[in-house]
Coordinates of C-alpha atoms in Angstrom, one line a residue:
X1 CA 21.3 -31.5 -54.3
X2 CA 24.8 -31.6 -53.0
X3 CA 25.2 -33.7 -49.6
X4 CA 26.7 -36.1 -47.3
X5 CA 24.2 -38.5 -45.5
X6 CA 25.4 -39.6 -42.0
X7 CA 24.7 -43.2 -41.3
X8 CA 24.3 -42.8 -37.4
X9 CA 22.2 -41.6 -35.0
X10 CA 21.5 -42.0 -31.6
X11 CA 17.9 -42.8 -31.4
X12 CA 17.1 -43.9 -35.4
X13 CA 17.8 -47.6 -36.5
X14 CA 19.8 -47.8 -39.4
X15 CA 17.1 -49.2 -41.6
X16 CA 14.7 -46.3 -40.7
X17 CA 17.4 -43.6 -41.4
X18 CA 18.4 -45.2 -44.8
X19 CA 14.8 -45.0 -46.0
X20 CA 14.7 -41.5 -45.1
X21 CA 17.3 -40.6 -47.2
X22 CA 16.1 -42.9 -50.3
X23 CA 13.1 -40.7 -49.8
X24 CA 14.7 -37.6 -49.9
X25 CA 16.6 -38.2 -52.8
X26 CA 13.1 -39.0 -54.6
X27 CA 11.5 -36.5 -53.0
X28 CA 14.2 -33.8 -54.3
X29 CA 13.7 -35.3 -57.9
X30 CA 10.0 -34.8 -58.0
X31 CA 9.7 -31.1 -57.0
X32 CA 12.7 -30.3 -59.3
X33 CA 10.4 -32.9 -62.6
X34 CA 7.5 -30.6 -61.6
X35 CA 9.3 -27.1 -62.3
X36 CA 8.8 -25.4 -65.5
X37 CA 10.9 -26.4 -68.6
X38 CA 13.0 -24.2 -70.2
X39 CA 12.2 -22.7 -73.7
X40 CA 12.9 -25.6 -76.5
X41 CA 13.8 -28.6 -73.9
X42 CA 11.6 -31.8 -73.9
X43 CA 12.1 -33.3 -70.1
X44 CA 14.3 -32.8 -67.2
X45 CA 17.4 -35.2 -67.3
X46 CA 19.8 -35.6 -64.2
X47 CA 23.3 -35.7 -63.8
X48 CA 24.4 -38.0 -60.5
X49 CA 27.1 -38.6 -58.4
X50 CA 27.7 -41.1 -55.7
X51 CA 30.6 -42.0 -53.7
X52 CA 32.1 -42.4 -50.2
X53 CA 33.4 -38.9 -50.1
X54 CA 32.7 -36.3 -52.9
X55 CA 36.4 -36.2 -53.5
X56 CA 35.7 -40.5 -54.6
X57 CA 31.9 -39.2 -56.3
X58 CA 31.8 -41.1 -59.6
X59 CA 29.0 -41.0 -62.6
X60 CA 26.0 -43.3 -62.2
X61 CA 22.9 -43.4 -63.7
X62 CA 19.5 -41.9 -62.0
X63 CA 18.3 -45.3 -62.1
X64 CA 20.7 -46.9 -59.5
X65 CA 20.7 -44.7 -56.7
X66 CA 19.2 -46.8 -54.4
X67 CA 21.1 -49.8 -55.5
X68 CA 24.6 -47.4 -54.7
X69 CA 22.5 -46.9 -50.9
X70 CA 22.6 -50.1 -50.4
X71 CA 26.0 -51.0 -51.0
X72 CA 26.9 -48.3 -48.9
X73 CA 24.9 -49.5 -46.3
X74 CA 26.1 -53.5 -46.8
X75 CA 29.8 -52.3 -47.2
X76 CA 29.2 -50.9 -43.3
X77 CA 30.3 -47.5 -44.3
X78 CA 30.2 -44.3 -42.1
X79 CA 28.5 -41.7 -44.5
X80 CA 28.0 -41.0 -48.5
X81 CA 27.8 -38.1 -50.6
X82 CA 24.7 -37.9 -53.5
X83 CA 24.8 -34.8 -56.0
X84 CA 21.8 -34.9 -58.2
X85 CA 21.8 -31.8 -60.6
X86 CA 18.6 -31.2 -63.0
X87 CA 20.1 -30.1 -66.5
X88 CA 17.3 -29.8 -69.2
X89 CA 17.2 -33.0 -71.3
X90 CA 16.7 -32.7 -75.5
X91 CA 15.2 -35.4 -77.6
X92 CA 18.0 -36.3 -80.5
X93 CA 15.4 -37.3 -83.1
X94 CA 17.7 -38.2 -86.0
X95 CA 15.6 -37.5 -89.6
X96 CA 18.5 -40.2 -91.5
X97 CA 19.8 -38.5 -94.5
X98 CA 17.7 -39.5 -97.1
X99 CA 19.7 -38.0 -100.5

């Protein structure tokens, strides 16, 4: 998911129109957790970006996407743009060297 969320609208309240888009974000993680793994990975793991514009997008965790909405929205900003990209996620089990 690759998009810039308005914070406007004629006939929504702010606070409705915010949780809409928390939802969608968690909505779009949950079908893309449900799809089939590929051969040899061990979970889905997420790549995220948030930012004013996607030109300003930095790095944060899957974790604090709501947390980024809400500065946003407390900051009194216009719009945002969220990219969430699934990737396949690997466990590192580390075995030690034991020689």
């Amino acid at each position: 998911m690759k998009k810039t969320f308005v914070l406007s609208h004629p006939k929504i309240k702010l606070e409705r129109l915010v949780d809409s888009y928390k939802f969608e974000a968690k909505k779009y993680i949950k079908r893309e957790r449900n799809k089939q793994l590929p051969e040899g990975a061990d979970f889905w793991d997420f790549d995220c970006r948030f930012g004013q514009t996607e030109e300003v997008a930095e790095d944060i965790r899957l974790s604090a996407i709501n947390k980024c909405i809400d500065q946003i929205v407390s900051d009194k900003h216009e719009s945002f743009y969220l990219e969430i990209l699934a990737k396949p996620g690997f466990k590192n089990i580390d075995f030690g060297d034991d020689e």
